[in-house]
CSV table of C-alpha atoms and ligand atoms in Angstrom, one decimal:
chain,number,residue,atom,x,y,z
A,723,VAL,CA,0.0,0.0,0.0
A,724,LYS,CA,2.8,2.3,0.9
A,725,LYS,CA,4.6,1.5,-2.3
A,726,GLN,CA,1.5,2.5,-4.4
A,727,ALA,CA,1.0,5.7,-2.6
A,728,ARG,CA,4.6,6.7,-3.4
A,729,GLN,CA,4.1,5.8,-7.0
A,730,GLY,CA,1.0,7.9,-7.1
A,731,LYS,CA,2.8,11.0,-6.0
A,732,ALA,CA,5.8,10.5,-8.3
A,733,GLY,CA,3.4,10.2,-11.2
A,734,LYS,CA,1.9,13.6,-10.6
A,735,THR,CA,5.1,15.5,-10.5
A,736,GLY,CA,4.9,16.3,-14.1
A,737,LYS,CA,7.2,16.3,-17.1
A,738,VAL,CA,8.6,13.2,-18.8
A,739,SER,CA,12.0,14.9,-19.0
A,740,GLN,CA,12.2,15.1,-15.2
A,741,GLU,CA,11.4,11.5,-14.8
A,742,PRO,CA,14.1,8.8,-14.7
A,743,LEU,CA,14.6,7.5,-18.2
A,744,LEU,CA,15.4,3.9,-19.0
A,745,LEU,CA,16.3,2.0,-22.1
A,746,GLY,CA,14.5,-1.3,-22.6
A,747,ILE,CA,15.7,-3.8,-25.2
A,748,ASP,CA,13.8,-6.9,-26.3
A,749,LEU,CA,16.0,-9.4,-28.0
A,750,GLY,CA,14.0,-12.0,-29.9
A,751,GLY,CA,14.9,-14.6,-32.5
A,752,THR,CA,13.9,-12.4,-35.4
A,753,LYS,CA,13.8,-8.8,-34.1
A,754,ILE,CA,15.4,-6.5,-31.7
A,755,LEU,CA,13.2,-3.8,-30.2
A,756,SER,CA,14.8,-1.0,-28.3
A,757,ALA,CA,12.8,1.8,-26.6
A,758,VAL,CA,13.6,4.8,-24.4
A,759,VAL,CA,11.0,4.5,-21.6
A,760,SER,CA,10.0,6.7,-18.7
A,761,ALA,CA,9.5,5.3,-15.2
A,762,ARG,CA,5.8,5.7,-15.8
A,763,GLY,CA,5.9,3.4,-18.8
A,764,GLU,CA,5.7,6.0,-21.6
A,765,ILE,CA,7.6,5.1,-24.7
A,766,ILE,CA,9.6,8.1,-25.9
A,767,SER,CA,11.3,6.6,-28.9
A,768,ARG,CA,11.9,3.2,-30.4
A,769,ASP,CA,14.0,1.3,-32.8
A,770,ARG,CA,13.1,-2.0,-34.5
A,771,SER,CA,15.9,-4.0,-36.1
A,772,ALA,CA,16.4,-7.5,-37.5
A,773,THR,CA,18.2,-9.9,-35.2
A,774,PRO,CA,21.3,-11.2,-37.1
A,775,SER,CA,20.2,-14.6,-36.0
A,776,ALA,CA,22.7,-16.5,-38.2
A,777,GLY,CA,25.6,-14.4,-36.6
A,778,GLY,CA,27.5,-15.3,-33.6
A,779,THR,CA,27.7,-13.6,-30.2
A,780,GLU,CA,29.8,-10.7,-31.6
A,781,ALA,CA,27.3,-9.9,-34.3
A,782,ILE,CA,24.3,-10.0,-31.9
A,783,LEU,CA,26.0,-7.8,-29.3
A,784,ARG,CA,26.9,-5.2,-32.1
A,785,ALA,CA,23.3,-5.3,-33.3
A,786,LEU,CA,22.0,-4.7,-29.7
A,787,LEU,CA,24.3,-1.7,-29.3
A,788,ASP,CA,23.3,-0.2,-32.7
A,789,SER,CA,19.7,-0.6,-31.9
A,790,ALA,CA,20.2,1.1,-28.5
A,791,SER,CA,22.0,4.0,-30.0
A,792,SER,CA,19.4,4.4,-32.7
A,793,ALA,CA,16.6,4.6,-30.0
A,794,LEU,CA,18.6,7.1,-28.1
A,795,GLY,CA,19.4,9.2,-31.2
A,796,GLN,CA,15.7,9.4,-32.1
A,797,ALA,CA,15.0,10.8,-28.6
A,798,ALA,CA,17.9,13.2,-28.9
A,799,LEU,CA,19.4,11.7,-25.8
A,800,LYS,CA,22.8,10.4,-24.8
A,801,ALA,CA,23.5,7.2,-22.8
A,802,ALA,CA,24.4,9.5,-19.9
A,803,ASP,CA,20.8,10.6,-19.7
A,804,LEU,CA,19.7,7.1,-18.8
A,805,VAL,CA,19.3,5.7,-15.2
A,806,ALA,CA,19.7,2.1,-16.4
A,807,ILE,CA,19.3,-0.3,-19.3
A,808,GLY,CA,17.2,-3.5,-19.2
A,809,VAL,CA,17.6,-6.3,-21.7
A,810,GLY,CA,14.9,-9.0,-22.0
A,811,ALA,CA,16.3,-11.9,-24.0
A,812,ALA,CA,14.8,-15.0,-25.4
A,813,GLY,CA,16.7,-18.1,-24.1
A,814,PHE,CA,18.5,-19.2,-21.0
A,815,SER,CA,20.0,-16.3,-19.0
A,816,ASP,CA,20.7,-15.5,-15.4
A,817,PRO,CA,20.0,-12.1,-14.0
A,818,GLU,CA,22.8,-12.6,-11.4
A,819,THR,CA,25.6,-13.4,-13.9
A,820,GLY,CA,24.2,-11.2,-16.7
A,821,ILE,CA,25.0,-13.9,-19.2
A,822,LEU,CA,22.8,-15.2,-22.0
A,823,TYR,CA,23.9,-18.8,-22.1
A,824,THR,CA,21.9,-20.1,-25.1
A,825,SER,CA,18.9,-19.0,-27.1
A,826,PRO,CA,16.8,-21.4,-29.2
A,827,HIS,CA,16.6,-19.2,-32.2
A,828,LEU,CA,20.2,-18.0,-32.1
A,829,PRO,CA,22.2,-21.2,-32.6
A,830,ARG,CA,25.6,-19.5,-32.8
A,831,LEU,CA,25.2,-17.5,-29.7
A,832,LYS,CA,26.8,-19.0,-26.7
A,833,ASP,CA,27.6,-17.6,-23.2
A,834,ALA,CA,27.1,-14.0,-24.3
A,835,PRO,CA,28.0,-11.6,-21.5
A,836,LEU,CA,25.3,-9.2,-22.6
A,837,ARG,CA,25.0,-7.2,-19.4
A,838,ASP,CA,28.7,-6.5,-19.0
A,839,VAL,CA,29.3,-5.7,-22.6
A,840,ILE,CA,26.4,-3.3,-22.9
A,841,SER,CA,27.2,-1.7,-19.6
A,842,ARG,CA,30.9,-1.2,-20.6
A,843,GLU,CA,30.1,0.2,-24.0
A,844,THR,CA,27.4,2.6,-22.8
A,845,GLY,CA,28.7,3.4,-19.4
A,846,VAL,CA,25.1,2.7,-18.1
A,847,GLU,CA,24.2,0.2,-15.4
A,848,THR,CA,22.6,-2.7,-17.3
A,849,PHE,CA,20.4,-5.7,-16.2
A,850,LEU,CA,19.5,-8.9,-18.1
A,851,ILE,CA,16.3,-10.9,-17.8
A,852,ASN,CA,14.4,-13.6,-19.7
A,853,ASP,CA,12.1,-12.0,-22.4
A,854,ALA,CA,8.9,-13.6,-21.1
A,855,SER,CA,9.7,-12.6,-17.6
A,856,ALA,CA,10.2,-9.1,-18.8
A,857,ALA,CA,6.9,-9.2,-20.6
A,858,ALA,CA,5.2,-10.4,-17.5
A,859,LEU,CA,6.7,-7.5,-15.5
A,860,GLY,CA,5.6,-5.1,-18.2
A,861,GLU,CA,2.0,-6.3,-18.1
A,862,TYR,CA,2.1,-6.3,-14.3
A,863,LEU,CA,3.3,-2.7,-13.9
A,864,PHE,CA,1.7,-1.0,-17.0
A,865,GLY,CA,-0.8,-3.4,-18.6
A,866,ALA,CA,-3.5,-5.8,-17.7
A,867,GLY,CA,-1.8,-6.9,-14.4
A,868,ARG,CA,-2.0,-3.6,-12.6
A,869,LYS,CA,-3.0,-4.0,-8.9
A,870,ALA,CA,-2.7,-7.8,-9.0
A,871,ARG,CA,-0.2,-9.2,-6.4
A,872,HIS,CA,-0.2,-12.8,-7.6
A,873,PHE,CA,-0.3,-13.3,-11.3
A,874,ILE,CA,0.8,-15.6,-14.1
A,875,TYR,CA,1.5,-14.3,-17.6
A,876,VAL,CA,1.1,-16.8,-20.4
A,877,THR,CA,2.1,-16.1,-23.9
A,878,VAL,CA,1.0,-18.5,-26.6
A,879,SER,CA,2.4,-18.3,-30.1
A,880,THR,CA,4.7,-20.7,-31.9
A,881,GLY,CA,5.7,-21.9,-28.4
A,882,ILE,CA,4.4,-21.1,-24.9
A,883,GLY,CA,6.3,-18.8,-22.5
A,884,GLY,CA,5.5,-17.1,-19.3
A,885,GLY,CA,6.3,-15.2,-16.2
A,886,ILE,CA,5.3,-15.4,-12.6
A,887,VAL,CA,4.7,-12.6,-10.2
A,888,ILE,CA,4.4,-13.6,-6.6
A,889,ASN,CA,3.5,-11.2,-3.9
A,890,GLY,CA,4.1,-8.3,-6.2
A,891,GLU,CA,7.6,-9.4,-7.3
A,892,LEU,CA,8.8,-11.1,-10.4
A,893,TYR,CA,9.9,-14.7,-9.5
A,894,THR,CA,13.0,-15.6,-11.5
A,895,GLY,CA,14.1,-18.7,-9.5
A,896,ALA,CA,17.5,-19.8,-8.2
A,897,THR,CA,19.4,-19.3,-11.5
A,898,GLY,CA,17.0,-17.1,-13.6
A,899,GLY,CA,15.2,-20.1,-15.2
A,900,ALA,CA,11.8,-19.8,-13.6
A,901,GLY,CA,8.7,-19.3,-15.8
A,902,GLU,CA,9.4,-22.0,-18.4
A,903,ILE,CA,5.8,-23.0,-18.2
A,904,GLY,CA,5.7,-24.1,-21.8
A,905,HIS,CA,7.8,-27.1,-20.9
A,906,MET,CA,5.7,-28.6,-18.1
A,907,SER,CA,5.0,-32.1,-19.0
A,908,ILE,CA,1.4,-32.7,-20.0
A,909,LEU,CA,1.6,-36.0,-21.9
A,910,HIS,CA,4.5,-38.1,-20.7
A,911,ASP,CA,4.9,-39.9,-24.1
A,912,GLY,CA,3.5,-37.0,-26.2
A,913,PRO,CA,5.1,-35.3,-29.3
A,914,PRO,CA,8.8,-34.5,-29.1
A,915,CYS,CA,9.7,-31.0,-27.9
A,916,SER,CA,12.5,-28.6,-29.0
A,917,CYS,CA,13.8,-28.9,-25.4
A,918,GLY,CA,14.5,-32.6,-25.8
A,919,GLY,CA,11.5,-33.7,-23.8
A,920,ARG,CA,8.1,-35.1,-24.8
A,921,GLY,CA,4.6,-33.9,-24.5
A,922,CYS,CA,5.5,-30.5,-23.1
A,923,TRP,CA,2.6,-28.0,-22.9
A,924,GLU,CA,3.8,-26.1,-26.0
A,925,THR,CA,3.9,-29.3,-28.1
A,926,LEU,CA,0.1,-29.6,-27.5
A,927,ALA,CA,-1.3,-26.1,-27.0
A,928,SER,CA,0.8,-23.7,-29.2
A,929,GLY,CA,0.3,-22.5,-32.8
A,930,THR,CA,3.0,-25.0,-33.9
A,931,ALA,CA,1.0,-27.8,-32.3
A,932,LEU,CA,-2.2,-26.7,-34.0
A,933,ALA,CA,-0.5,-26.6,-37.4
A,934,ARG,CA,1.1,-30.0,-36.9
A,935,GLU,CA,-2.3,-31.6,-36.0
A,936,ALA,CA,-3.9,-29.9,-38.9
A,937,GLN,CA,-1.3,-31.2,-41.3
A,938,ARG,CA,-1.6,-34.7,-39.8
A,939,ALA,CA,-5.4,-34.7,-40.2
A,940,ILE,CA,-5.1,-33.5,-43.8
A,941,GLU,CA,-2.5,-36.2,-44.7
A,942,SER,CA,-4.8,-38.9,-43.3
A,943,GLY,CA,-7.5,-37.7,-45.7
A,944,ALA,CA,-9.9,-35.9,-43.3
A,945,PRO,CA,-12.4,-33.7,-45.3
A,946,THR,CA,-11.5,-30.0,-44.7
A,947,SER,CA,-11.0,-26.7,-46.5
A,948,ILE,CA,-7.8,-25.9,-44.5
A,949,LEU,CA,-5.5,-27.0,-47.3
A,950,ALA,CA,-7.3,-24.7,-49.8
A,951,HIS,CA,-6.6,-21.8,-47.5
A,952,ALA,CA,-2.9,-22.7,-47.7
A,953,GLY,CA,-2.9,-22.6,-51.5
A,954,GLY,CA,-3.0,-26.4,-51.6
A,955,GLU,CA,0.5,-26.7,-50.0
A,956,LEU,CA,0.6,-28.8,-46.9
A,957,SER,CA,3.8,-27.2,-45.6
A,958,ARG,CA,2.1,-23.8,-45.7
A,959,VAL,CA,-0.6,-24.8,-43.2
A,960,THR,CA,-0.2,-22.8,-40.0
A,961,ALA,CA,-2.5,-21.8,-37.2
A,962,ARG,CA,-3.6,-18.9,-39.4
A,963,GLU,CA,-5.0,-21.2,-42.2
A,964,VAL,CA,-6.8,-23.3,-39.6
A,965,HIS,CA,-8.4,-20.2,-38.2
A,966,ALA,CA,-9.4,-19.0,-41.7
A,967,ALA,CA,-11.1,-22.3,-42.3
A,968,ALA,CA,-12.8,-22.2,-38.9
A,969,LEU,CA,-14.2,-18.8,-39.6
A,970,ARG,CA,-16.0,-20.3,-42.6
A,971,GLY,CA,-17.4,-23.1,-40.6
A,972,ASP,CA,-14.9,-25.9,-41.3
A,973,ALA,CA,-15.8,-28.6,-38.8
A,974,LEU,CA,-12.3,-30.1,-38.6
A,975,ALA,CA,-10.7,-26.7,-38.1
A,976,GLU,CA,-13.2,-26.0,-35.3
A,977,GLU,CA,-12.4,-29.3,-33.7
A,978,LEU,CA,-8.6,-28.8,-33.9
A,979,ILE,CA,-8.8,-25.4,-32.3
A,980,SER,CA,-11.1,-26.6,-29.6
A,981,ARG,CA,-8.7,-29.4,-28.9
A,982,THR,CA,-5.8,-27.0,-28.7
A,983,GLY,CA,-7.9,-25.0,-26.3
A,984,TYR,CA,-8.5,-28.1,-24.2
A,985,TYR,CA,-4.8,-28.7,-23.8
A,986,LEU,CA,-4.3,-25.0,-23.0
A,987,GLY,CA,-6.8,-25.5,-20.2
A,988,VAL,CA,-5.0,-28.5,-18.8
A,989,GLY,CA,-1.8,-26.5,-18.4
A,990,LEU,CA,-3.7,-23.5,-17.0
A,991,ALA,CA,-5.3,-25.8,-14.4
A,992,ASN,CA,-1.8,-26.9,-13.3
A,993,LEU,CA,-0.8,-23.3,-12.9
A,994,LEU,CA,-3.9,-22.4,-10.9
A,995,ASN,CA,-3.3,-25.3,-8.5
A,996,ILE,CA,0.4,-24.6,-8.1
A,997,PHE,CA,0.3,-20.8,-7.8
A,998,ASN,CA,-3.3,-19.9,-6.8
A,999,PRO,CA,-3.0,-16.6,-8.8
A,1000,GLU,CA,-5.6,-13.9,-8.6
A,1001,LEU,CA,-5.0,-13.1,-12.3
A,1002,VAL,CA,-3.9,-15.0,-15.4
A,1003,ILE,CA,-3.0,-12.9,-18.4
A,1004,VAL,CA,-3.1,-14.8,-21.7
A,1005,GLY,CA,-1.4,-13.1,-24.6
A,1006,GLY,CA,0.6,-14.1,-27.7
A,1007,GLY,CA,-0.4,-14.5,-31.4
A,1008,LEU,CA,-2.5,-17.6,-31.0
A,1009,THR,CA,-5.0,-15.7,-28.8
A,1010,ARG,CA,-6.2,-14.1,-32.1
A,1011,LEU,CA,-8.2,-17.3,-32.4
A,1012,GLY,CA,-10.4,-15.8,-29.7
A,1013,ASP,CA,-13.2,-17.6,-28.0
A,1014,ARG,CA,-12.8,-20.7,-30.2
A,1015,LEU,CA,-9.5,-21.2,-28.3
A,1016,LEU,CA,-10.1,-19.5,-24.9
A,1017,THR,CA,-13.6,-20.8,-24.1
A,1018,PRO,CA,-12.6,-24.5,-24.1
A,1019,ALA,CA,-9.3,-23.5,-22.3
A,1020,ILE,CA,-11.1,-21.8,-19.4
A,1021,LYS,CA,-13.8,-24.5,-19.3
A,1022,THR,CA,-11.2,-27.2,-19.0
A,1023,ALA,CA,-9.2,-25.2,-16.4
A,1024,GLY,CA,-12.5,-24.9,-14.4
A,1025,GLU,CA,-13.1,-28.7,-14.6
A,1026,ARG,CA,-9.6,-29.6,-13.6
A,1027,ALA,CA,-8.3,-27.1,-11.1
A,1028,PHE,CA,-9.4,-27.0,-7.5
A,1029,PRO,CA,-12.7,-25.0,-7.4
A,1030,ARG,CA,-11.2,-22.6,-4.9
A,1031,ALA,CA,-8.2,-22.0,-7.1
A,1032,PHE,CA,-10.3,-21.5,-10.2
A,1033,ARG,CA,-12.8,-19.1,-8.5
A,1034,ALA,CA,-9.9,-17.0,-7.1
A,1035,ALA,CA,-8.5,-16.4,-10.6
A,1036,ARG,CA,-9.6,-13.8,-13.2
A,1037,PHE,CA,-8.5,-14.3,-16.8
A,1038,ALA,CA,-7.6,-11.3,-18.9
A,1039,ALA,CA,-6.1,-10.6,-22.3
A,1040,ALA,CA,-2.6,-9.0,-22.5
A,1041,ALA,CA,-2.9,-5.2,-22.9
A,1042,LEU,CA,0.5,-4.1,-24.2
A,1043,GLY,CA,0.9,-6.2,-27.3
A,1044,GLY,CA,4.5,-6.2,-28.6
A,1045,ASP,CA,5.6,-3.5,-26.2
A,1046,SER,CA,5.3,-5.6,-23.0
A,1047,GLY,CA,8.9,-6.8,-23.4
A,1048,VAL,CA,10.7,-3.4,-23.7
A,1049,LEU,CA,8.5,-1.9,-21.0
A,1050,GLY,CA,9.1,-4.8,-18.6
A,1051,ALA,CA,12.9,-4.9,-19.3
A,1052,ALA,CA,13.1,-1.1,-18.6
A,1053,ALA,CA,11.0,-1.5,-15.4
A,1054,TYR,CA,13.2,-4.4,-14.3
A,1055,ALA,CA,16.3,-2.3,-14.7
A,1056,LEU,CA,14.8,0.6,-12.8
A,1057,GLN,CA,13.7,-1.7,-9.9
A,1058,ARG,CA,17.2,-3.3,-9.8
A,1059,ALA,CA,18.8,0.1,-9.9
A,1060,GLY,CA,16.7,1.1,-6.8
A,1061,GLY,CA,14.0,3.0,-8.5
A,1062,GLN,CA,10.2,2.6,-8.5
A,1063,PRO,CA,8.5,2.1,-11.8
A,1064,GLY,CA,4.8,2.6,-12.0
A,1065,PRO,CA,2.0,4.2,-14.0
A,1066,GLY,CA,1.5,7.1,-11.5
B,1097,ZN,ZN1,9.8,-28.9,-23.9
């Protein structure tokens, strides 16, 4: 309560230029997004660049620094104007070491000392965090999670990622690896997963899973218009084509989406039982499927979770879209630097 009162006052003091300024960087497999952000979560400038994903550690570090200086340049700022820099990176990293160890979409990157290199090159204190954890913190402070003390952020696209906020604080685990909710085992002998396991949540409830099941059904000769939406090419069938077919009443497409929703609900039930959150924010590209996906997901969660855990939880859509990562990374940096991010 005290914390919120202080945030409230800080928010009323006025101009952006007098507020602490941060730089948030979101390093993904295909793009780097950098933004100069105020402590209240206003985006002052932004740069969007392609990730040199075929490049090694050097190339990626260079691209991050270039993107950062482009965002600063657009705001007519220098690095010295920043309080801190926060980097949210896809892959395995540890906030304590500041190293991005591996990243699934950056095969040539290994043990990149992101935090120390960016800090040395810019002269600004820098912090590193997992991208989905950053997005969770962004939604918590500035988006759909405002005022929730216990919440889970779930992002469903080609895979499933997430972040966990417990008692108002981002939970990063012993070595920064917490929140890999997409890899909880749902089917012990299910489809193989990119992590080396089988039947992980994301092999059953992601866009990739939906596309795979659609391709399999088409191959087995099931009557459907999905293939026509992909120009007749099986390899071009993605969640988008399944959705297009469902919108025109294709029964198989409806069934496949509903089944994906069912598996989404199984995982949500696990999260409700383990964390007893008051809020679950579901975002990511696959949520464009809307109620076709989410209604069976929430129904299944209700059937499988403890009734008390289910009743305690509210489900909400993510509110920040693609900006949650940069906003969250910036807020994380401000928190770690001793400041107090908040919407005011
Ligand atoms: Zn897995």
